[in-house]
Short mmCIF file of C-alpha atoms and ligand atoms in Angstrom, two decimals:
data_model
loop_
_atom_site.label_atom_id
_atom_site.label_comp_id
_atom_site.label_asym_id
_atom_site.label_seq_id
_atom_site.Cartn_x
_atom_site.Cartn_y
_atom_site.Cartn_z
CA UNK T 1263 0.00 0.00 0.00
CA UNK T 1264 1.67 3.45 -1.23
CA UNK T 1265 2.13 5.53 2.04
CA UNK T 1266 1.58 8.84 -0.45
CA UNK T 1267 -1.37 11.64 0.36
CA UNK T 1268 -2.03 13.30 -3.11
CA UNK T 1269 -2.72 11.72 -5.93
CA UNK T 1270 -1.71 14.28 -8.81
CA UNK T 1271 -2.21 14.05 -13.04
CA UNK T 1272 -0.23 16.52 -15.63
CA UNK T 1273 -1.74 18.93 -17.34
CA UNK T 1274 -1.51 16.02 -20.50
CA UNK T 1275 -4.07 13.59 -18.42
CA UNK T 1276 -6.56 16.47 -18.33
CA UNK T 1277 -9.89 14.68 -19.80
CA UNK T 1278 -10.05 15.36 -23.50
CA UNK T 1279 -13.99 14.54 -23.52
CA UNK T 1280 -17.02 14.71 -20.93
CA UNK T 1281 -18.93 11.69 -20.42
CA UNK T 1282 -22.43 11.01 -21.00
CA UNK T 1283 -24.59 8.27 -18.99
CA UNK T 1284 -27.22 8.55 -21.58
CA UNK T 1285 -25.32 6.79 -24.20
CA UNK T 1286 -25.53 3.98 -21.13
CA UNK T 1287 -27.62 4.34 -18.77
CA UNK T 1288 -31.14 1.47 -18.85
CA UNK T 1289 -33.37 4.71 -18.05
CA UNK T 1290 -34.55 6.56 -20.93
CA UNK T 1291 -34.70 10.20 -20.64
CA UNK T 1292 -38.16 11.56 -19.71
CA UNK T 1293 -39.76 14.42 -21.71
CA UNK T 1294 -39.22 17.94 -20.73
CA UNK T 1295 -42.66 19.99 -21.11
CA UNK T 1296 -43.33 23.38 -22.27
CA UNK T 1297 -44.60 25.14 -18.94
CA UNK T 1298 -47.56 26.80 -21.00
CA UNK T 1299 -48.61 24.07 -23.38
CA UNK T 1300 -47.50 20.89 -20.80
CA UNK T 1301 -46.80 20.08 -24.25
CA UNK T 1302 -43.06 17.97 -25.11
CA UNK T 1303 -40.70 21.03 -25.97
CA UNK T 1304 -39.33 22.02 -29.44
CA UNK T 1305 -35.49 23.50 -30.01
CA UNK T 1306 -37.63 27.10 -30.63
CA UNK T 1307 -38.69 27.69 -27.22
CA UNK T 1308 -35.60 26.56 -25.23
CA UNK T 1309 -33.14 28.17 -27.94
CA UNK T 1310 -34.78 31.52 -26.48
CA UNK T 1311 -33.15 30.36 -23.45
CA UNK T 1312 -29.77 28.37 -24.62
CA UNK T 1313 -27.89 28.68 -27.50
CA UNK T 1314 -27.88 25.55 -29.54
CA UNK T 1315 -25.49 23.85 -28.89
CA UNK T 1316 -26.42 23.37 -25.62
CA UNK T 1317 -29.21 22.25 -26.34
CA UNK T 1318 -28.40 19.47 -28.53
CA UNK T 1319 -26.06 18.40 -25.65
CA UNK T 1320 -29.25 18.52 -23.42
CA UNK T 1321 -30.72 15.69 -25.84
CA UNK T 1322 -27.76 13.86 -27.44
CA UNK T 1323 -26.99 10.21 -26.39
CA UNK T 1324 -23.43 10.28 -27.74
CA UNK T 1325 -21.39 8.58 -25.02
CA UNK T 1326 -18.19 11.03 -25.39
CA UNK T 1327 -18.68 14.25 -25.99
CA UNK T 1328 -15.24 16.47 -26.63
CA UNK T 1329 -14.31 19.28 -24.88
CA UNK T 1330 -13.53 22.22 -26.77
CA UNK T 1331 -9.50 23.15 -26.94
CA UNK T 1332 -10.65 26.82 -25.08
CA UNK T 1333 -12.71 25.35 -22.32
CA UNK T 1334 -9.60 22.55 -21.87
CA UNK T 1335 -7.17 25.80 -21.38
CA UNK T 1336 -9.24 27.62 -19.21
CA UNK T 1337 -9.49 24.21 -17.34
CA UNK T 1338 -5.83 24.30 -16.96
CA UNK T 1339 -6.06 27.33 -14.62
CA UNK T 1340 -6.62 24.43 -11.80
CA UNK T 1341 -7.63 20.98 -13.65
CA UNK T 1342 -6.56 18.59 -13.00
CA UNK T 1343 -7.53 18.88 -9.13
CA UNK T 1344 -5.91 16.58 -6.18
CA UNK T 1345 -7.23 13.70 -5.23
CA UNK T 1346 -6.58 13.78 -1.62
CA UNK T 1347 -6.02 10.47 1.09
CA UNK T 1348 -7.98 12.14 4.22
CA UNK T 1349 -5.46 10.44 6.66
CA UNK T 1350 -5.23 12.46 9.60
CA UNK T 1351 -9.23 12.30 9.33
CA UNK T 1352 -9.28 8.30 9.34
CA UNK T 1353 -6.36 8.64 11.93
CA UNK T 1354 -9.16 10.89 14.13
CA UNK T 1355 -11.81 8.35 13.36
CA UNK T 1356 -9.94 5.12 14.08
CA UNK T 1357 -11.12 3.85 11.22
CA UNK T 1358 -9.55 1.13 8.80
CA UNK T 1359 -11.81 2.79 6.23
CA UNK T 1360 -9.78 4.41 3.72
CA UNK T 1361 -10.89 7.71 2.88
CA UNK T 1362 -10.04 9.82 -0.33
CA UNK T 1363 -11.48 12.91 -1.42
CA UNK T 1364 -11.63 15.13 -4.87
CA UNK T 1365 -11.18 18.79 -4.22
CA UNK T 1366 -12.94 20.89 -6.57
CA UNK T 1367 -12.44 23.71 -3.84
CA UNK T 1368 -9.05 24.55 -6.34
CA UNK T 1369 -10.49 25.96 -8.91
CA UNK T 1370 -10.32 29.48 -9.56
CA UNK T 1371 -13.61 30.50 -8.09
CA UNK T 1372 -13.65 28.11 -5.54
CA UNK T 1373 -16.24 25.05 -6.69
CA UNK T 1374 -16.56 22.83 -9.08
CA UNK T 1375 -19.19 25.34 -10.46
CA UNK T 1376 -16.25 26.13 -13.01
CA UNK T 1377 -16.11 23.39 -15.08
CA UNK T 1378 -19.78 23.82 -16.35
CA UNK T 1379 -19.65 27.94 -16.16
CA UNK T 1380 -16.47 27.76 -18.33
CA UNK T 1381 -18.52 25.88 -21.03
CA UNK T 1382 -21.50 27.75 -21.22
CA UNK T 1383 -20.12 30.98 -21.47
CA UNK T 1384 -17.99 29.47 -24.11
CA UNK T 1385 -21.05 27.99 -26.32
CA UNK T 1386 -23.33 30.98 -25.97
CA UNK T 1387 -20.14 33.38 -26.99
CA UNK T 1388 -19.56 31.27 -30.08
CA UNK T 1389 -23.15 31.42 -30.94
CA UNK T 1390 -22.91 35.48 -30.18
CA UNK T 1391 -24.38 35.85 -27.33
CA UNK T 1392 -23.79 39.27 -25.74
CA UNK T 1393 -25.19 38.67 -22.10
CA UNK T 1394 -26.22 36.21 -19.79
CA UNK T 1395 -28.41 35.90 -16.97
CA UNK T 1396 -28.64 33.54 -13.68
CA UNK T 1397 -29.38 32.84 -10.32
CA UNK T 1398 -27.13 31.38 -7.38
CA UNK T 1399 -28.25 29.99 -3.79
CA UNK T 1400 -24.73 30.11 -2.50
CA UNK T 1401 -23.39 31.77 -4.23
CA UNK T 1402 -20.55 29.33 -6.09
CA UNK T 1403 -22.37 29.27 -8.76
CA UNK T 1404 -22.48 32.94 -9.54
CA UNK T 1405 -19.05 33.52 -8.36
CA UNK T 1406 -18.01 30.82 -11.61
CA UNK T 1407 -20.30 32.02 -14.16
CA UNK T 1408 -18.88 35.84 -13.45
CA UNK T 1409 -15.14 34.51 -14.09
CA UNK T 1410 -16.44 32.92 -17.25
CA UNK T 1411 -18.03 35.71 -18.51
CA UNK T 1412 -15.24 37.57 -17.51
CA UNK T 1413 -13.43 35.50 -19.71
CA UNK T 1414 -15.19 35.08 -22.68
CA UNK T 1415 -16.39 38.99 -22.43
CA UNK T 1416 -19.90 38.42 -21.86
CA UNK T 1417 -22.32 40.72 -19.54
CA UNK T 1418 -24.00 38.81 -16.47
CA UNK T 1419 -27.31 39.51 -14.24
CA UNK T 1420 -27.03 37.83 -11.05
CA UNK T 1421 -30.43 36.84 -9.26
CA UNK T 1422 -28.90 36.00 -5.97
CA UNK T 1423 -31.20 34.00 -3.62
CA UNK T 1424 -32.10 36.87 -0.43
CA UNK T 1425 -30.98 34.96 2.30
CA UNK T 1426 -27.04 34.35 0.76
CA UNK T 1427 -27.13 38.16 -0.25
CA UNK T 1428 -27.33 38.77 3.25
CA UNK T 1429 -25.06 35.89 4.68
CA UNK T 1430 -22.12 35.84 1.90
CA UNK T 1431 -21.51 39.93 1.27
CA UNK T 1432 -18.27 39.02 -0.11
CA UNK T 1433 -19.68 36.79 -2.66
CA UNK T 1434 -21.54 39.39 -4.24
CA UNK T 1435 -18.66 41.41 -3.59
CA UNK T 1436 -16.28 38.78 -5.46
CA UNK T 1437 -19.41 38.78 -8.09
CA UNK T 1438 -18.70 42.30 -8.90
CA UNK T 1439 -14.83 42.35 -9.02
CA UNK T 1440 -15.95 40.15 -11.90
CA UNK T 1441 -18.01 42.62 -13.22
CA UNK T 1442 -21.34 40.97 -12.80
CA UNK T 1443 -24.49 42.62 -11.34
CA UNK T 1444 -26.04 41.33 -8.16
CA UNK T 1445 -29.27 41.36 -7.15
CA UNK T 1446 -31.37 40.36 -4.02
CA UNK T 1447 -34.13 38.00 -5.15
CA UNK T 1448 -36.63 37.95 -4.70
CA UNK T 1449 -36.15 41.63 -6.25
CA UNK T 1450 -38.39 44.42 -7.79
CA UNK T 1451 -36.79 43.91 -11.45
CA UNK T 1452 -38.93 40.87 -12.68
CA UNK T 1453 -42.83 40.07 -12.22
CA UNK T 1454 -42.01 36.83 -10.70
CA UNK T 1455 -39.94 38.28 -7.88
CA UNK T 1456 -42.83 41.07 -7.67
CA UNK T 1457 -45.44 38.85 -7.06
CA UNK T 1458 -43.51 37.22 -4.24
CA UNK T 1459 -42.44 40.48 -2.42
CA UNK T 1460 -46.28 41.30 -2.21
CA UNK T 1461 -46.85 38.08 -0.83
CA UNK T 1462 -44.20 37.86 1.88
CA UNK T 1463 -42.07 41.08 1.72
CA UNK T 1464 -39.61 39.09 4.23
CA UNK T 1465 -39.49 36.46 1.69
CA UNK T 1466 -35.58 34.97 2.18
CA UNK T 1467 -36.27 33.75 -1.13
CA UNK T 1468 -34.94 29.97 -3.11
CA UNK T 1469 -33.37 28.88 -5.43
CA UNK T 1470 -36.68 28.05 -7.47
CA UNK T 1471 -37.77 31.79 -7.30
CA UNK T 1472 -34.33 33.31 -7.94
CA UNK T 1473 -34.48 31.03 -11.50
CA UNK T 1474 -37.66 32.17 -12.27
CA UNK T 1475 -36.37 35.94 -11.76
CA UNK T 1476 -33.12 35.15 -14.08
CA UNK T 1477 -35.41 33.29 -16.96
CA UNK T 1478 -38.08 36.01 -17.09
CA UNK T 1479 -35.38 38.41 -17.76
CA UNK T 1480 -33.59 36.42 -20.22
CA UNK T 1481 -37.26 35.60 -22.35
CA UNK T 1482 -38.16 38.91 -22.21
CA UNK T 1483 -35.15 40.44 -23.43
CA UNK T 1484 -36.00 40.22 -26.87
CA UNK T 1485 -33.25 37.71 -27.76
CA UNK T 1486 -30.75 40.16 -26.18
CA UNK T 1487 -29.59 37.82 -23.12
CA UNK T 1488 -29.84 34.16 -22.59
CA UNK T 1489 -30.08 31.77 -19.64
CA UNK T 1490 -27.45 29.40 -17.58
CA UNK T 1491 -28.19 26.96 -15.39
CA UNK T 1492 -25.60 25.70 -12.79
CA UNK T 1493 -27.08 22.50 -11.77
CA UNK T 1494 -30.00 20.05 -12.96
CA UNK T 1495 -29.73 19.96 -16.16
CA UNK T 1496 -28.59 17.23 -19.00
CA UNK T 1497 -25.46 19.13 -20.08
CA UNK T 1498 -24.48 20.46 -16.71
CA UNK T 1499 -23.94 17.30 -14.93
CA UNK T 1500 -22.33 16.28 -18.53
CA UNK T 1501 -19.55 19.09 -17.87
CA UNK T 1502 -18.52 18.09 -14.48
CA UNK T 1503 -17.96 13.80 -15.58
CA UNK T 1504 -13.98 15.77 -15.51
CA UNK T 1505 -14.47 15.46 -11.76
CA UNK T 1506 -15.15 11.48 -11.52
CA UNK T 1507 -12.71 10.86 -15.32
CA UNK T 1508 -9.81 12.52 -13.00
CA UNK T 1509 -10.65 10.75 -10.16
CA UNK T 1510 -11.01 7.35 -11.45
CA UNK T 1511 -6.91 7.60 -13.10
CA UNK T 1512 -6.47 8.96 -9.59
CA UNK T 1513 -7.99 5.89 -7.61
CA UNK T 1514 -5.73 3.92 -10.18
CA UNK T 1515 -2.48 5.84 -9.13
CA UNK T 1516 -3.50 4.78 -5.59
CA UNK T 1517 -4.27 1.38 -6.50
CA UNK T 1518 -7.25 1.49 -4.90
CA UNK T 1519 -11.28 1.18 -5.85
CA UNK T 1520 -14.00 3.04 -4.27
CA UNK T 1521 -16.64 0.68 -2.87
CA UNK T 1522 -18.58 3.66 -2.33
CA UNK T 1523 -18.52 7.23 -3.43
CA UNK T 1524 -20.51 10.30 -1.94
CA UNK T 1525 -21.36 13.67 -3.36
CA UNK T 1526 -24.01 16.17 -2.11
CA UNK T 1527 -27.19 17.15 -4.05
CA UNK T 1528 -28.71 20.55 -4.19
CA UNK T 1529 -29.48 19.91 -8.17
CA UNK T 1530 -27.02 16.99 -8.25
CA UNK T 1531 -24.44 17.89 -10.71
CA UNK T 1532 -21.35 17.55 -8.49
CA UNK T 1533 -22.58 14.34 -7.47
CA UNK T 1534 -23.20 13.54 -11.18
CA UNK T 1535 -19.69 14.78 -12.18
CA UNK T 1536 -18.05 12.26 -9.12
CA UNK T 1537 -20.82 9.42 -9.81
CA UNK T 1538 -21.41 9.12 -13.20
CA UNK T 1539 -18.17 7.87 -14.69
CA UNK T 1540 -18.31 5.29 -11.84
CA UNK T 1541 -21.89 4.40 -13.00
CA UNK T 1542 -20.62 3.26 -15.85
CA UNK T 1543 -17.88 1.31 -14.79
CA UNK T 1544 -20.78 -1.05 -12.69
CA UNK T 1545 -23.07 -0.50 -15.85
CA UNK T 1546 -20.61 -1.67 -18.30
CA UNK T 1547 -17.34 -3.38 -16.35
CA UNK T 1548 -18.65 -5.36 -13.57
CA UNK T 1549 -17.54 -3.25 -10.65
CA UNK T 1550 -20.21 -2.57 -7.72
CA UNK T 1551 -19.49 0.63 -5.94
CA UNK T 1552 -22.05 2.06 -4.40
CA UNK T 1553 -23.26 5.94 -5.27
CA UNK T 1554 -24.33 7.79 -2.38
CA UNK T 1555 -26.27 11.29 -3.12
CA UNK T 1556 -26.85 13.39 0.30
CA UNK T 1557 -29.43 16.30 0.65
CA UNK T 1558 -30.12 18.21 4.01
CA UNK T 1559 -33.18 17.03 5.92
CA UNK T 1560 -34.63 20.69 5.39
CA UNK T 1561 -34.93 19.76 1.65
CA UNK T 1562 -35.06 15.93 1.14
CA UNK T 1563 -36.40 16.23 -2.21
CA UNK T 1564 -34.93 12.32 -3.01
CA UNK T 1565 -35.86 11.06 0.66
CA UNK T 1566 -39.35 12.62 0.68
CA UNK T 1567 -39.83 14.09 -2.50
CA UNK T 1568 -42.60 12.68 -4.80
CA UNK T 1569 -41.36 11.19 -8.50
CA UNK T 1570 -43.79 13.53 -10.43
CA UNK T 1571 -43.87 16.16 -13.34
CA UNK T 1572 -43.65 19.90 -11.65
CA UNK T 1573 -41.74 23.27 -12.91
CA UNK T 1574 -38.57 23.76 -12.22
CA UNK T 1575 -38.66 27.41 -10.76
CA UNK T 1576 -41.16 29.15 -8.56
CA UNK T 1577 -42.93 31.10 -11.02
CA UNK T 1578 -43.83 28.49 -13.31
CA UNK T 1579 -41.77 29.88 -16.31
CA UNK T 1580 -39.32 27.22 -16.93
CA UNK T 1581 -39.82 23.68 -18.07
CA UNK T 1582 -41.76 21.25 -16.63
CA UNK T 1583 -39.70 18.03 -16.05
CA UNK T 1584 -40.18 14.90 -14.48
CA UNK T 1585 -38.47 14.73 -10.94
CA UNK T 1586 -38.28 13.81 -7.11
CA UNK T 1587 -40.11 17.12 -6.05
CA UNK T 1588 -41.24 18.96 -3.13
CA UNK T 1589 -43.59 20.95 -5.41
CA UNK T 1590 -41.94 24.19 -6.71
CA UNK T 1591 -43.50 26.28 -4.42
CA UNK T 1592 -41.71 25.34 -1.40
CA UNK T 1593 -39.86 27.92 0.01
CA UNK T 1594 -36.83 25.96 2.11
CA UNK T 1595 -35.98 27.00 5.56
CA UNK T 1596 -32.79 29.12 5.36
CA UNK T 1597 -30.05 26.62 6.22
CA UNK T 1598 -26.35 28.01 5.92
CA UNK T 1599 -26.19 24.75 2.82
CA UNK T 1600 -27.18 27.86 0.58
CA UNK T 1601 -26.88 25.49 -3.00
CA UNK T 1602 -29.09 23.00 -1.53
CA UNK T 1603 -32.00 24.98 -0.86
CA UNK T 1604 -33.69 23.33 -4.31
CA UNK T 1605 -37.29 21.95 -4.37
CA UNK T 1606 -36.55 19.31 -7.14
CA UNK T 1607 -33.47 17.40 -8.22
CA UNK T 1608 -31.46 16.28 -11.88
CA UNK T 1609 -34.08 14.74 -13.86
CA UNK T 1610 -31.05 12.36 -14.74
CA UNK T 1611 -30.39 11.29 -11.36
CA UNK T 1612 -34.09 10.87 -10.60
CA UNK T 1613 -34.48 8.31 -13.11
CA UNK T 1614 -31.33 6.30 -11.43
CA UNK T 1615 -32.65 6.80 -8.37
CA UNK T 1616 -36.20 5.53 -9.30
CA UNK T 1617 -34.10 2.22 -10.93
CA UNK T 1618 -32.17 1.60 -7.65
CA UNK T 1619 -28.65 2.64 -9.22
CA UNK T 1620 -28.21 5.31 -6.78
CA UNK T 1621 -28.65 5.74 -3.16
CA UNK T 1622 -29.85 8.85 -1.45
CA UNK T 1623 -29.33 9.92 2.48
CA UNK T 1624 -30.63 13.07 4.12
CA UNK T 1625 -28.45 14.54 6.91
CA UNK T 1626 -29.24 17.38 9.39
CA UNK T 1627 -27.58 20.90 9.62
CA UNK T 1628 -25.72 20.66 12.71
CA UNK T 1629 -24.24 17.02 12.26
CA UNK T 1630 -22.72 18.78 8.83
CA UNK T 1631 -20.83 21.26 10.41
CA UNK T 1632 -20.25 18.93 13.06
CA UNK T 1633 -18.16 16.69 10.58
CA UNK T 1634 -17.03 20.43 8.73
CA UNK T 1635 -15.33 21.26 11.87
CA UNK T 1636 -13.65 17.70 12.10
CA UNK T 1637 -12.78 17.46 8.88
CA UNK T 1638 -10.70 21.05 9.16
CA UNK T 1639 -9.30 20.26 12.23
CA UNK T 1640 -7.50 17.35 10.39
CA UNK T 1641 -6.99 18.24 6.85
CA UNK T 1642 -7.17 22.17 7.31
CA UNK T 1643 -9.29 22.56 4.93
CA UNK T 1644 -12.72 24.41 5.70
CA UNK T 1645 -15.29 22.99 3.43
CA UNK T 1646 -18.19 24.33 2.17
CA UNK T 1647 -21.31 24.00 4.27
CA UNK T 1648 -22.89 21.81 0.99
CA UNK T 1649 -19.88 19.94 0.75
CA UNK T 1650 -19.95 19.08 4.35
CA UNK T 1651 -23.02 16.79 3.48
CA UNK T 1652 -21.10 14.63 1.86
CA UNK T 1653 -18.15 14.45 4.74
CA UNK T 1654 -21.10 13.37 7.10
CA UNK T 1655 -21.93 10.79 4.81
CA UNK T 1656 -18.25 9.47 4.48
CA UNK T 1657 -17.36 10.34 8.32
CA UNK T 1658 -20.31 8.21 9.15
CA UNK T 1659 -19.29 4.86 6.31
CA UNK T 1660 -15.75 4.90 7.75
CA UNK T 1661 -17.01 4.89 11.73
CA UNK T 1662 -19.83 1.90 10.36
CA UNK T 1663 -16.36 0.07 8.66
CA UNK T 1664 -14.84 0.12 12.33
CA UNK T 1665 -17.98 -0.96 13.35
CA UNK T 1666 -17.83 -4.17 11.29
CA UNK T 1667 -13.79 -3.94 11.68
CA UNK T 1668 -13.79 -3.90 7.45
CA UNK T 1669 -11.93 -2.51 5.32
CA UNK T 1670 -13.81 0.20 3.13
CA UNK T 1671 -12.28 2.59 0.34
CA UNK T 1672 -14.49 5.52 0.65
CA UNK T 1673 -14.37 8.45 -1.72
CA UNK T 1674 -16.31 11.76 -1.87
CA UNK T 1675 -16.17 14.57 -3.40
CA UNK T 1676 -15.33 17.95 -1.64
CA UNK T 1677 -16.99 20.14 -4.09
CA UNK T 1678 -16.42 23.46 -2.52
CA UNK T 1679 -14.26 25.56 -0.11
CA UNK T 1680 -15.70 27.49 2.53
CA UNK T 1681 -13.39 30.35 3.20
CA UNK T 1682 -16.74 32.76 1.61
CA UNK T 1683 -18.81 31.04 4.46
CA UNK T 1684 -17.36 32.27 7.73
CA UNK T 1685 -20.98 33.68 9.20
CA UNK T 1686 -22.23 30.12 9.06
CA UNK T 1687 -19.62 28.48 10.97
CA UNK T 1688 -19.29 31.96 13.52
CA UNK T 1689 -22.93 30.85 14.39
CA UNK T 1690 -22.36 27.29 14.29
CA UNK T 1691 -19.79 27.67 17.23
CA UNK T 1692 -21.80 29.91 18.52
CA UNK T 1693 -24.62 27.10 18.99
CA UNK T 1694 -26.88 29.44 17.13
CA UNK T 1695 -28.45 27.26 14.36
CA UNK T 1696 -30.85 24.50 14.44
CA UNK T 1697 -31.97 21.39 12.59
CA UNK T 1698 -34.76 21.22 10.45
CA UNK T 1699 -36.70 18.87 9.23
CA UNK T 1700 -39.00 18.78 6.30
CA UNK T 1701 -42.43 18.61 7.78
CA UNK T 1702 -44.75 15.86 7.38
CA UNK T 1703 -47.39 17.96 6.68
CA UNK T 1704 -45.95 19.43 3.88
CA UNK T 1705 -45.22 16.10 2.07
CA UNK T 1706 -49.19 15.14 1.99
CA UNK T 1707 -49.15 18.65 0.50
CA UNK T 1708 -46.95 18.12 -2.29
CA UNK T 1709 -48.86 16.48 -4.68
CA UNK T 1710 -51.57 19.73 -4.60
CA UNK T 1711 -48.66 21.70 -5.86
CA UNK T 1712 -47.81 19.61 -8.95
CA UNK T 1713 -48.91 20.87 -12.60
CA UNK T 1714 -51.07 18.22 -14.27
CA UNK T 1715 -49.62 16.97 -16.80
CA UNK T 1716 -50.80 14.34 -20.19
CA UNK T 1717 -47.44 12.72 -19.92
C1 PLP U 1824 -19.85 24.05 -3.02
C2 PLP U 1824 -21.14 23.56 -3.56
N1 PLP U 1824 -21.39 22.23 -3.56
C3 PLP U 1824 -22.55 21.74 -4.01
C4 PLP U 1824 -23.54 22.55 -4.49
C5 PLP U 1824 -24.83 21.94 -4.93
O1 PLP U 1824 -25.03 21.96 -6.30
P1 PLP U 1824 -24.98 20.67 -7.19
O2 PLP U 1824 -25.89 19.65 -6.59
O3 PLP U 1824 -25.39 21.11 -8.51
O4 PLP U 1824 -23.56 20.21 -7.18
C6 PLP U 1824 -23.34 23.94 -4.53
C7 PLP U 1824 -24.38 24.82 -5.09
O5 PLP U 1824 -24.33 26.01 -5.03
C8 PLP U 1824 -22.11 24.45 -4.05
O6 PLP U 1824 -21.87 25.76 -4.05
#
């Protein structure tokens, strides 16, 4: 066994293509529906929101899809990232687990938010896109999209969700040094955010409602400004496979296989990045590891979520797609796990879910920052309060492994840093925040909230 910590590629082993589990996967894709018509959607109405060839990633089933020579040099700001063996952590557990983890926390903006942002800002400029527009819970997301744009000279509108404006002032701050604009959403600019501040004027806001806000600017703009996603979608989860490519070389150089792997879910594209390429492996080579996706109890969209057709923003302007929902009008407590505060989840990862492929676990608040605060007091790095999901999840496989005195190769992925997120662990050692959980009322409530749909 090698006695080494980091597992490191060149600059050469940098993936040349993304991956895509629907050349592979047993699930077909389900239909996306027009939000009007509940009708299938045509090219026309989403290529007011993407540029096309985004779209026909959205749809293809080609299993290798290359990455374009720009997006690979921009990549080479940080890519490929350390894989990382965690042990001083498994030294703190007493565990003969081994634990490894990817850290996406490298890149340039600080998540693995980059390696989709990069691309997008790079298709819509080579289809002449002047501006973009988007939302971000946490504020990762943004941060990555306003490099890009930065990069490929593109104007961005931020619709930040309320409750991260107020908790991560030096996001937006890092936002602007980018050049973006921020705003508070819900916010006076769009109808949708309007109709909300009427409502509740305290409204922290969500991720579902801060979409709606960026989409209604983008379709109304006359063809002036188009959309980007960070999470849920096709291609997005298709742009980060780099993170699980890298990492399965990596496991290689460490001559070592995951029997389980871990990510954290707010619209599942980390996850998907980490889990995917694995997915195939068992699809396609025999191997068995398990795929563990982990939400906060305060939004269990895969744990209590129904597998239903509903919108995937507040305001009923974006597609309708078939998911594991809390209905889109859910407004999530405000947990510091700002990029999980999402009602639905990746259509794709749904669909593996449904088929048993994937596993889901939903973890409370204070047990993340619990295993945060562990986690930097052993490998100095502060995560991410999303990311800390996942150390929960692999914190709590390696102390089960001691349990059963087996040896377990554990590997998640540490999608984030958390140096933005200081206010959230101030009040976390302050024994200021709370658990949540998802009520139970709310879950008999769910279906009311669902569009009805043909399909
Ligand atoms: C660091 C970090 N990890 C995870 C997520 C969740 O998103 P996704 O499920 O798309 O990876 C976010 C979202 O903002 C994030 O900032």
């Amino acid at each position: 066994m090698s006695e080494q910590t980091r597992f490191l590629l060149s600059e050469s082993d940098l993936p040349k293509f993304w991956y895509n589990i629907n050349a592979d996967s047993p699930c077909p894709p389900t239909p996306v529906l027009h939000p009007g018509t509940k009708e299938p959607v045509t090219p026309d109405f989403l290529s007011v929101l993407f540029p096309m060839e985004i779209i026909l990633q959205e749809i293809s089933t080609e299993r290798y899809i290359q990455i374009p020579e720009e997006v690979r040099e921009l990549y080479k700001l940080w890519r490929p990232t350390p894989l990382i063996r965690a042990r001083r952590l498994e030294q703190a557990l007493g565990t003969p687990a081994h634990i490894y983890f990817k850290y996406e926390g490298v890149s340039s903006s600080g998540s693995h938010k980059s390696n989709t942002a990069l691309a997008q800002a790079f298709y819509n400029k080579a289809a002449g896109t002047k501006a973009l527009t988007t939302e971000t819970g946490a504020g990762q997301w943004g941060t990555a999209l306003a490099m890009a744009c930065k990069f490929f000279d593109l104007d961005l509108e931020v619709y930040m969700v309320k409750v991260s404006y107020q908790q991560k002032p030096y996001r937006r701050a890092l936002m602007e040094t980018y050049d973006a604009q921020v705003y508070a959403s819900p916010s006076d600019r769009t109808q949708a955010g309007r109709a909300i501040l009427a409502e509740s004027p305290d409204s922290p806001g969500s991720l579902g409602l801060a979409i709606s806000e960026a989409v209604e600017v983008a379709a109304t703009s006359g063809g002036l400004k188009k959309y980007s996603l960070g999470s849920v979608l096709n291609h997005v989860l298709l742009h980060q496979t780099v993170i699980g490519e890298e990492s399965l070389k990596q496991m290689d150089l460490a001559n070592e296989y995951p029997d389980v792997v871990i990510g954290c879910v707010g619209g599942g594209s980390n996850f998907g990045g980490i889990a995917l390429p694995f997915l195939r492996e068992n699809l396609k080579n025999g191997q068995r590891t398990r795929l563990v996706a982990v939400e906060p109890k305060a939004t269990p969209s895969l744990t209590k979520g129904i597998y239903a057709y509903d919108y995937g923003d507040t305001a009923q302007m974006a597609p309708i797609v078939k998911m594991y929902t809390l209905g889109h009008s859910f407004i999530p407590p405000a947990i510091h796990a700002g990029g999980l505060r999402y009602h639905g989840m990746a259509p794709l990862l749904c669909s593996l879910y449904d088929a048993g492929l994937i596993e889901a676990k939903a973890v409370h608040q204070l047990a993340t920052f619990e295993a945060a605060t562990l986690f930097a007091h052993t490998e100095g790095i502060l995560p991410a309060p999303e990311s800390a999901h996942a150390i929960r999840v692999a914190i709590d496989e390696a102390l089960e492994a001691k349990e059963k005195g087996e040896k377990r190769v554990i590997l998640f992925n540490l999608s984030g840093h958390g140096n933005f997120d200081l206010t959230a662990y101030e009040a976390y050692r302050a024994g200021q925040l709370e658990d949540f959980d998802y009520p139970e009322e709310e879950i008999a409530k769910i279906q009311a909230r669902l569009p009805e749909v043909a399909v």
